[in-house]
PDB file of C-alpha atoms in Angstrom:
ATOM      1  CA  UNK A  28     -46.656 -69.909   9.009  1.00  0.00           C
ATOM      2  CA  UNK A  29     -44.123 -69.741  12.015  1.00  0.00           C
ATOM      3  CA  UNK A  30     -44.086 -65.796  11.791  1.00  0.00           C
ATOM      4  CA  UNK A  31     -48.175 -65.778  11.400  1.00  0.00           C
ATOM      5  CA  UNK A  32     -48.086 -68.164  14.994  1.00  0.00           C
ATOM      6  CA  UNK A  33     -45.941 -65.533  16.573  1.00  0.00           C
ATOM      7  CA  UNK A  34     -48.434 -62.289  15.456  1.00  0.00           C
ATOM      8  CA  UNK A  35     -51.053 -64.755  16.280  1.00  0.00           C
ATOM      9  CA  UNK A  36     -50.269 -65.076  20.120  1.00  0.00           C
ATOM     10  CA  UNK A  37     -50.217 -61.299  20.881  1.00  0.00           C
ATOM     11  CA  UNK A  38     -53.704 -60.479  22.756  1.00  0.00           C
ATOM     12  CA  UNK A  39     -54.200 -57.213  20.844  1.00  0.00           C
ATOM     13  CA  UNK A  40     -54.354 -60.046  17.980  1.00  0.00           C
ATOM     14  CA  UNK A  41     -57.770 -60.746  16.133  1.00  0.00           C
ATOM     15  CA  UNK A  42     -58.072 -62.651  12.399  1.00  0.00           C
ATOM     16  CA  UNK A  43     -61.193 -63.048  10.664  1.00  0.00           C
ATOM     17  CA  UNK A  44     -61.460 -65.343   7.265  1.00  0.00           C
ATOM     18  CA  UNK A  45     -63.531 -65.322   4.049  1.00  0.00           C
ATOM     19  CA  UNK A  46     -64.568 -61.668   4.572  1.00  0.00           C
ATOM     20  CA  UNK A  47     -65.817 -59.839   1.282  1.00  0.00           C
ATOM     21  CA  UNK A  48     -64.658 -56.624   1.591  1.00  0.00           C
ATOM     22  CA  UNK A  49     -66.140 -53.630  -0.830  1.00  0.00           C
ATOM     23  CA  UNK A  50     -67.470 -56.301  -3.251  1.00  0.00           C
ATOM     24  CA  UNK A  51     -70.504 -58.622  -2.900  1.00  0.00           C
ATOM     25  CA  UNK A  52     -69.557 -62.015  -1.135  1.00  0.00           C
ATOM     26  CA  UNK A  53     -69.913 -65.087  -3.343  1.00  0.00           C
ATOM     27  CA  UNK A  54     -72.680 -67.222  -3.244  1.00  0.00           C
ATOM     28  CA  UNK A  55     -71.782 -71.087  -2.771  1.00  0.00           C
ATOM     29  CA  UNK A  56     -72.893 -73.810  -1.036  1.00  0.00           C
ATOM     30  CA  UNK A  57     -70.442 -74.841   2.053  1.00  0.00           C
ATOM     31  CA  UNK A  58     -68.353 -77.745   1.230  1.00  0.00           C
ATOM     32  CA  UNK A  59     -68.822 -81.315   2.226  1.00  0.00           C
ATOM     33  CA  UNK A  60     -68.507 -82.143   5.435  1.00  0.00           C
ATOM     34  CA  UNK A  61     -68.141 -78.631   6.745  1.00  0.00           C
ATOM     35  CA  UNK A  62     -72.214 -78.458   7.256  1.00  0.00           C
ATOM     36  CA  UNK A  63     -71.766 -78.373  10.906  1.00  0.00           C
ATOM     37  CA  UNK A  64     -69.509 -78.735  14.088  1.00  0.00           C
ATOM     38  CA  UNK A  65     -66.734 -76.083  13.985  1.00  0.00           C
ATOM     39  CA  UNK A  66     -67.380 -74.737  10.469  1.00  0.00           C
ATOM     40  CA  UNK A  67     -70.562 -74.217  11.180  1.00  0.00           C
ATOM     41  CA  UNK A  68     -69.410 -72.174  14.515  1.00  0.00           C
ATOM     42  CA  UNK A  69     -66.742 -69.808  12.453  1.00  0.00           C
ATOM     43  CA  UNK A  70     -68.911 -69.237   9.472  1.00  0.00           C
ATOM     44  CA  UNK A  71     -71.989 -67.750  12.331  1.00  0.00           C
ATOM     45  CA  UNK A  72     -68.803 -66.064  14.244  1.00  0.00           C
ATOM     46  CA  UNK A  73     -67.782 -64.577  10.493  1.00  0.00           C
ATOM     47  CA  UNK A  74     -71.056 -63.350   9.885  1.00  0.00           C
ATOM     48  CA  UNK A  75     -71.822 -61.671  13.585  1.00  0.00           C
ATOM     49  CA  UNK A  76     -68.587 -59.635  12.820  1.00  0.00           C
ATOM     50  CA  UNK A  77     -69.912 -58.895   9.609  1.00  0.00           C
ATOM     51  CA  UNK A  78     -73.572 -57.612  11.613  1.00  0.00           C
ATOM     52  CA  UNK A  79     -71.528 -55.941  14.331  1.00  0.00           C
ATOM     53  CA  UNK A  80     -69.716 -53.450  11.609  1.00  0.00           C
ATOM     54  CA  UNK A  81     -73.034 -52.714   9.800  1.00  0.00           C
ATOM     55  CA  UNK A  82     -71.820 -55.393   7.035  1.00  0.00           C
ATOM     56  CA  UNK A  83     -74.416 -57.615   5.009  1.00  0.00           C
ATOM     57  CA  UNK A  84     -73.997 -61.953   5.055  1.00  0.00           C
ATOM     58  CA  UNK A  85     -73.240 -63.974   2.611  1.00  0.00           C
ATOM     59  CA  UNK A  86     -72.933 -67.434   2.046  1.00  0.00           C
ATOM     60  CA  UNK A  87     -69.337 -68.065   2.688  1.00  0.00           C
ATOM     61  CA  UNK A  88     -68.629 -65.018   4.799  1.00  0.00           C
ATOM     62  CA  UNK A  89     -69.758 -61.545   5.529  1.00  0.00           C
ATOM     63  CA  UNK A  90     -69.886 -58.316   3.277  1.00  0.00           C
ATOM     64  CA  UNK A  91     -68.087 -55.379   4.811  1.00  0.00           C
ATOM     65  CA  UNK A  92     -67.773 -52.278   3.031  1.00  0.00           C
ATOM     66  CA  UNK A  93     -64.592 -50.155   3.611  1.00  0.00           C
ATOM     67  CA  UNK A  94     -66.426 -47.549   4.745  1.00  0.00           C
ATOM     68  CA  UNK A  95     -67.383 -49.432   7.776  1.00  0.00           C
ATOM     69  CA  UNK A  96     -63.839 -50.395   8.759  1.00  0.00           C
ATOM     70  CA  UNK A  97     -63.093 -46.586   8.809  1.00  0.00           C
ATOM     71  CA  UNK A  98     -65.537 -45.970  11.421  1.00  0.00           C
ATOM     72  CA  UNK A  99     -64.620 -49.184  13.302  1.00  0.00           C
ATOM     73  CA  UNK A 100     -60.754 -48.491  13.367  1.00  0.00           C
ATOM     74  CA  UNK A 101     -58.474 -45.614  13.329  1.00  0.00           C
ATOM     75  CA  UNK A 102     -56.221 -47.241  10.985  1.00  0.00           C
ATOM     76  CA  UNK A 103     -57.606 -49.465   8.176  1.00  0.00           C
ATOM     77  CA  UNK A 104     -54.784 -51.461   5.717  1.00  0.00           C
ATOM     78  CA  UNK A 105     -55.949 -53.161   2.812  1.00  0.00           C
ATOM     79  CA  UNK A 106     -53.171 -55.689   2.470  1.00  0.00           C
ATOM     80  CA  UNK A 107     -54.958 -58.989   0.786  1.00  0.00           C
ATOM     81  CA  UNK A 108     -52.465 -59.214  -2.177  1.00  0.00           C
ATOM     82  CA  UNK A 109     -54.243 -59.480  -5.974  1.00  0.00           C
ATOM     83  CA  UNK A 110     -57.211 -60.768  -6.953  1.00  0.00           C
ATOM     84  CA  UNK A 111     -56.560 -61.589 -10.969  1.00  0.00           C
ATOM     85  CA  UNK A 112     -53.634 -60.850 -13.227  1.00  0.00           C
ATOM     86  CA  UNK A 113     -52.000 -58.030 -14.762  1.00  0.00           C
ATOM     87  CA  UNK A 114     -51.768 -58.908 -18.229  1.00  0.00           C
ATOM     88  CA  UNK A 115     -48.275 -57.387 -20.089  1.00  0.00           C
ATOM     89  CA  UNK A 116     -49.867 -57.067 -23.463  1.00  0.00           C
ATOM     90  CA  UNK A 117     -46.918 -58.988 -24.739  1.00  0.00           C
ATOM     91  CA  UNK A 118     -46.840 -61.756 -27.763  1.00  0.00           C
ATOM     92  CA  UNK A 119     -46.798 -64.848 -26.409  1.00  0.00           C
ATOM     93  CA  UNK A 120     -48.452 -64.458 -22.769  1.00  0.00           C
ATOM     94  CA  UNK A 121     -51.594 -66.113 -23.713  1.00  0.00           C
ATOM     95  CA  UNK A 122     -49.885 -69.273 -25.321  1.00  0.00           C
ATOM     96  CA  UNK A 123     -50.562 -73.085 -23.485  1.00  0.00           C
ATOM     97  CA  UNK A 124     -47.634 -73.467 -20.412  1.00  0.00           C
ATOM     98  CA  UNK A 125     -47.619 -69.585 -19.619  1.00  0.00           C
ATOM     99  CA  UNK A 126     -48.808 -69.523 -16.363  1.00  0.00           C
ATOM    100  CA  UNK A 127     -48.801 -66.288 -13.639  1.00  0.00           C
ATOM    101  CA  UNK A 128     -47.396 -66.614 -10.483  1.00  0.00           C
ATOM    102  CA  UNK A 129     -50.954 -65.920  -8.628  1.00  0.00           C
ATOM    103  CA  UNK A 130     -52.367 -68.935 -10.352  1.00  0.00           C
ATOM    104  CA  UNK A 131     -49.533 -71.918  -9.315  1.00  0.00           C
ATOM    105  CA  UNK A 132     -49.335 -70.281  -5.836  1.00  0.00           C
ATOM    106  CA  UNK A 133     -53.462 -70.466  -5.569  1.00  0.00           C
ATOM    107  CA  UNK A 134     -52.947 -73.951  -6.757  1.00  0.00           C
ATOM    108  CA  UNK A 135     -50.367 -75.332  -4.163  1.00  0.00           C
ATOM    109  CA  UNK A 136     -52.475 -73.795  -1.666  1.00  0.00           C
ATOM    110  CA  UNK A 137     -55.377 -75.197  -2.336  1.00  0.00           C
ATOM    111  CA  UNK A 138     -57.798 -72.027  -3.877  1.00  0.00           C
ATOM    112  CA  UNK A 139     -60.673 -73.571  -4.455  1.00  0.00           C
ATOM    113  CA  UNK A 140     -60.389 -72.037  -8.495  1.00  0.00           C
ATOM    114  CA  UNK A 141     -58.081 -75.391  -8.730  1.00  0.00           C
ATOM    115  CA  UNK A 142     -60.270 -78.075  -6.951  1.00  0.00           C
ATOM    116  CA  UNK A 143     -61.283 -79.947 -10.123  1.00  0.00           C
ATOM    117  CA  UNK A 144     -57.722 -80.586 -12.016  1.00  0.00           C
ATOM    118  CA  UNK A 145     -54.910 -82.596 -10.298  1.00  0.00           C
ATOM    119  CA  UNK A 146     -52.052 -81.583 -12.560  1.00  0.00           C
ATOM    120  CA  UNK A 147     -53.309 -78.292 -14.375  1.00  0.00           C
ATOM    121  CA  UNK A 148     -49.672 -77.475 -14.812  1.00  0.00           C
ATOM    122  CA  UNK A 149     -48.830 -80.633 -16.697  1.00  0.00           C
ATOM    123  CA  UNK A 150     -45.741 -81.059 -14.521  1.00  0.00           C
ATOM    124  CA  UNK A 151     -45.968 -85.054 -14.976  1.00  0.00           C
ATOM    125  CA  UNK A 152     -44.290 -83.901 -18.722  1.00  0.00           C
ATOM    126  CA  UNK A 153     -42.114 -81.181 -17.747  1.00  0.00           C
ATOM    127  CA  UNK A 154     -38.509 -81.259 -17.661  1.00  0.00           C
ATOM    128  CA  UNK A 155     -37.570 -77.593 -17.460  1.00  0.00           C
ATOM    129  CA  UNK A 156     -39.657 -74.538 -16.131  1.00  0.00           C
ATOM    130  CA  UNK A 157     -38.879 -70.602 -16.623  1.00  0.00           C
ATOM    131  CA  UNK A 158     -40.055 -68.181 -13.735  1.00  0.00           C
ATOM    132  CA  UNK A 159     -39.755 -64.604 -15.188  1.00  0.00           C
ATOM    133  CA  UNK A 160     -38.828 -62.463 -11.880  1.00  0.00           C
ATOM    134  CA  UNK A 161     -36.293 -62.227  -8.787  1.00  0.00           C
ATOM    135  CA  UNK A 162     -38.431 -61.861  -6.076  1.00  0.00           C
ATOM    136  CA  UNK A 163     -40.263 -63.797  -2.853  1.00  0.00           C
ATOM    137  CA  UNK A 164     -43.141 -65.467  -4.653  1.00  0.00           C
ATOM    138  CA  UNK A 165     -40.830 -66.410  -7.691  1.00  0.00           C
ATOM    139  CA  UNK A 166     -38.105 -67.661  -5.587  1.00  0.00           C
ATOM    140  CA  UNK A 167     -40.892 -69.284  -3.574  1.00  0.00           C
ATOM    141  CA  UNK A 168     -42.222 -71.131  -6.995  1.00  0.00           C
ATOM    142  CA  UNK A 169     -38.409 -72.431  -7.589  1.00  0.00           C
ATOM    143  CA  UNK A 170     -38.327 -73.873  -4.118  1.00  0.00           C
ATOM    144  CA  UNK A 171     -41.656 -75.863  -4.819  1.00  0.00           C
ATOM    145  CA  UNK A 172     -40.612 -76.955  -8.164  1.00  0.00           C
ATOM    146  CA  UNK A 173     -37.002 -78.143  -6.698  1.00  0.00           C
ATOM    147  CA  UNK A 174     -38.099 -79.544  -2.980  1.00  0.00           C
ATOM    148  CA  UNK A 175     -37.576 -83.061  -2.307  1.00  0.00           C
ATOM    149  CA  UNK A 176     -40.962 -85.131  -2.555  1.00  0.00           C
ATOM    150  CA  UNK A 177     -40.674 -86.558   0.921  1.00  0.00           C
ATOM    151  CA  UNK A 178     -40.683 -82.700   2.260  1.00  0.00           C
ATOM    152  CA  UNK A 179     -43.677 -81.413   0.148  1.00  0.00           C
ATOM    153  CA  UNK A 180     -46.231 -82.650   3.340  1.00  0.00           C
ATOM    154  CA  UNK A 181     -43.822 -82.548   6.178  1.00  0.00           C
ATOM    155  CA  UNK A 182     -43.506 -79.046   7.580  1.00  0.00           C
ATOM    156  CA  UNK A 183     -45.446 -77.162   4.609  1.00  0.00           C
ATOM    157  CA  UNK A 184     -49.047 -75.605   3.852  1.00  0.00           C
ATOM    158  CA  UNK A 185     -49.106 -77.490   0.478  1.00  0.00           C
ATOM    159  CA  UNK A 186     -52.445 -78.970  -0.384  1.00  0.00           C
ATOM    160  CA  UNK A 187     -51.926 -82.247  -0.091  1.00  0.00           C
ATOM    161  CA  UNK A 188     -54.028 -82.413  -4.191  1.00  0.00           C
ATOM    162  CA  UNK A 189     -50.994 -80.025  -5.232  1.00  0.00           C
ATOM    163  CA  UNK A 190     -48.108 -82.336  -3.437  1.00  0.00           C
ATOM    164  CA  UNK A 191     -49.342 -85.547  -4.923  1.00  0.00           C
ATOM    165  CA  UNK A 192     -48.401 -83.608  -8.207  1.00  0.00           C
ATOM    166  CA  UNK A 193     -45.723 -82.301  -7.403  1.00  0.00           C
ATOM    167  CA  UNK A 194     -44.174 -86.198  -5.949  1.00  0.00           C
ATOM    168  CA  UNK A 195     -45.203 -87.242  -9.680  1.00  0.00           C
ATOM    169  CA  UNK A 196     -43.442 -84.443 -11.238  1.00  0.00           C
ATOM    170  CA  UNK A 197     -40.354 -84.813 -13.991  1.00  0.00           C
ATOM    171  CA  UNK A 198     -39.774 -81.369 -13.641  1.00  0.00           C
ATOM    172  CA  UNK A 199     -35.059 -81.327 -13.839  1.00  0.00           C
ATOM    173  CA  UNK A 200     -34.424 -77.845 -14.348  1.00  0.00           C
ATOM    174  CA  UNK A 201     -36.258 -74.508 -13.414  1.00  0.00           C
ATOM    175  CA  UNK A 202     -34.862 -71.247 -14.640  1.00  0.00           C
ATOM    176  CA  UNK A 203     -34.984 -67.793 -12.801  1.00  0.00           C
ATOM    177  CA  UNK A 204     -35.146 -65.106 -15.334  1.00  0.00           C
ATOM    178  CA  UNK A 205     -33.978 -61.571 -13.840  1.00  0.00           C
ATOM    179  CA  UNK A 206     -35.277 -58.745 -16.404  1.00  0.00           C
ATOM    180  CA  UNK A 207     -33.076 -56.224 -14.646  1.00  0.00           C
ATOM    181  CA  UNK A 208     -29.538 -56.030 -12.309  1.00  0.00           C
ATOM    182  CA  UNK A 209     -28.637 -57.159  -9.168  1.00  0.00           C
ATOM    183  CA  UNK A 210     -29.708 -53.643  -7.565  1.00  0.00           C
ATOM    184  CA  UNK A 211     -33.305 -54.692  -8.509  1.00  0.00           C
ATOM    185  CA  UNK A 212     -33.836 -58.372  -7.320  1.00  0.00           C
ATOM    186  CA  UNK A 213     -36.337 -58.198  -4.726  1.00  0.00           C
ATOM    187  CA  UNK A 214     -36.048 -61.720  -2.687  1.00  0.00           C
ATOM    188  CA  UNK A 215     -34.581 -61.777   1.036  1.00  0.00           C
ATOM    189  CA  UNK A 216     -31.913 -63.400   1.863  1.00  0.00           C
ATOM    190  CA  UNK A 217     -33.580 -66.304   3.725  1.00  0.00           C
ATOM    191  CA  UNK A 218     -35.428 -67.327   0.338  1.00  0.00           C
ATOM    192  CA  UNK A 219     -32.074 -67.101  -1.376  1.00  0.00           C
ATOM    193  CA  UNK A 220     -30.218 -69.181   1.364  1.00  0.00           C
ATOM    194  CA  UNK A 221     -33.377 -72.072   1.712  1.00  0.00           C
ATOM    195  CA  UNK A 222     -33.055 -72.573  -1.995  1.00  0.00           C
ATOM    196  CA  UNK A 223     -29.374 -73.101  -2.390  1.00  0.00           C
ATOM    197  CA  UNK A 224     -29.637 -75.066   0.602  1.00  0.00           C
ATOM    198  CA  UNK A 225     -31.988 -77.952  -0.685  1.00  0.00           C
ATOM    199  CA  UNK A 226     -31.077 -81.478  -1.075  1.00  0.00           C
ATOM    200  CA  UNK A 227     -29.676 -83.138  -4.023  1.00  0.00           C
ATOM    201  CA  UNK A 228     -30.302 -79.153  -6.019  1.00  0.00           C
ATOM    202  CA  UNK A 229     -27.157 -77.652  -7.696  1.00  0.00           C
ATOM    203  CA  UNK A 230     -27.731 -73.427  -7.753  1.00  0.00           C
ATOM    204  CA  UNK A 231     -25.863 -71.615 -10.922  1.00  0.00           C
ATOM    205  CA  UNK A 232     -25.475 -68.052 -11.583  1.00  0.00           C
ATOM    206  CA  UNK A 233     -25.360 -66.828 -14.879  1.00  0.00           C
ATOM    207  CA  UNK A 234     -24.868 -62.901 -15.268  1.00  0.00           C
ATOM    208  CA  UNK A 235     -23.461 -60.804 -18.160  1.00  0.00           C
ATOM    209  CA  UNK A 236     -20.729 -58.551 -17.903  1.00  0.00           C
ATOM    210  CA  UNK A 237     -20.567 -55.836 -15.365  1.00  0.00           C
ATOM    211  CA  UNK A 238     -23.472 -57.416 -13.150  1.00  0.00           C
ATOM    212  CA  UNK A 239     -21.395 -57.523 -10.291  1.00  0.00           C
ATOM    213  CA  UNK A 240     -18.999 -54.869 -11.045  1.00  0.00           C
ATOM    214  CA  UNK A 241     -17.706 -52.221  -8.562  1.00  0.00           C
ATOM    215  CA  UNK A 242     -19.966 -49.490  -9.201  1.00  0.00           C
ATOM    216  CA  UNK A 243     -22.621 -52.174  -8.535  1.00  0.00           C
ATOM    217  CA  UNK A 244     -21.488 -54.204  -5.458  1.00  0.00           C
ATOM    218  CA  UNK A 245     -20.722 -50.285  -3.946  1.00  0.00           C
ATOM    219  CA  UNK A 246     -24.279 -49.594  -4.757  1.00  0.00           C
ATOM    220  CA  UNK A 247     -25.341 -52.685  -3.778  1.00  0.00           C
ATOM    221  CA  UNK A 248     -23.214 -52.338  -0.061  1.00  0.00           C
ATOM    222  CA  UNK A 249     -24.837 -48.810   0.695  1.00  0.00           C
ATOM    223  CA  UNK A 250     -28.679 -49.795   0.087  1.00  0.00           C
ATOM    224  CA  UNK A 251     -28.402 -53.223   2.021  1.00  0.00           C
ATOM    225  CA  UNK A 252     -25.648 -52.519   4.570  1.00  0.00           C
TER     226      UNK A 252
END
């Protein structure tokens, strides 16, 4: 959020929500209490962008095909993360308690896929939790699972649905499962650091033998000097 303020206050700045791009916008009704006043004013500003690029309305936001952003701008970058899951075809993904990343991240957020259940993650009777994967969005999961309840609100984007979960949670242990070395973990150090620095959370390594050998902390040295 801080580094989104600090693109946000260069002039050459614009951002635009709920815009459909290359795929027909959905068709919902507004929700309550967001009929009029200043959601009425962005949804009519959302859909006059939409007009001025040759895009079509919808009901939550305009339709813009990429075509039109190509004649609009000389550089167009399609950078709005994924839209389902990519299934690994592996036994076992499918069973109850295998969640993907996308969906407890949509949840803590607030996606509106996760209005209608307040724990869908059953974290009220969890004690331990396994996230497959080294990188941002994992580490970022870990953090949520671990954080103190009094800091779920205070200085976060968590929904505040998600973080009266989360305060109820019995959730003791969460796992981070590398599937490869230490020369393919793909969190920054910041995530790293504001995880082992959280209150009343003890970080262990566990790593077989030759994870941080010489060959591999030389390695290691010349790709992140």
């Amino acid at each position: 959020t801080e580094r989104f303020e600090q693109i946000a206050s260069d002039g050459r700045f614009s951002f635009f929500g709920n815009v459909s791009v290359g795929r027909p916008a959905p068709v919902e009704a507004a929700p309550p209490g967001e009929n009029g006043g200043w959601a009425a004013e962005l949804r009519q500003g959302l859909l006059d962008f939409g007009s001025s690029l040759g895009g079509s309305g919808g009901s939550l936001g305009p339709r813009i095909e990429v075509d039109d952003l190509r004649r609009a701008y000389d550089s167009v970058i399609l950078a709005y993360g994924a839209s389902d899951d990519r299934k690994l075809g592996i036994e076992g993904e499918d069973l109850p308690g295998v969640h993907a990343a996308r969906e407890f991240v949509d949840w803590y957020n607030g996606h509106p896929e996760w209005r209608g259940d307040a724990d869908p993650f059953h974290l009220s009777s969890v004690e331990t939790v396994a996230i497959i994967g080294t990188g941002n969005v994992a580490l970022d999961c870990a953090r949520l699972l671990t954080k103190h309840p009094s800091a779920l609100v205070r200085g976060t984007d968590v929904c505040e649905r998600a973080a009266a979960a989360l305060k109820r949670s019995r959730v003791r242990e969460v796992v981070l499962l590398g599937r490869r070395g230490v020369l393919q973990a793909a969190f920054t150090i910041k995530e790293l650091r504001e995880l082992s620095k959280l209150a009343d959370v003890q970080t262990t390594l566990e790593s077989p033998a030759g994870a941080f050998s010489p060959t591999v902390l030389a390695a290691a040295a010349a790709d992140r000097p």
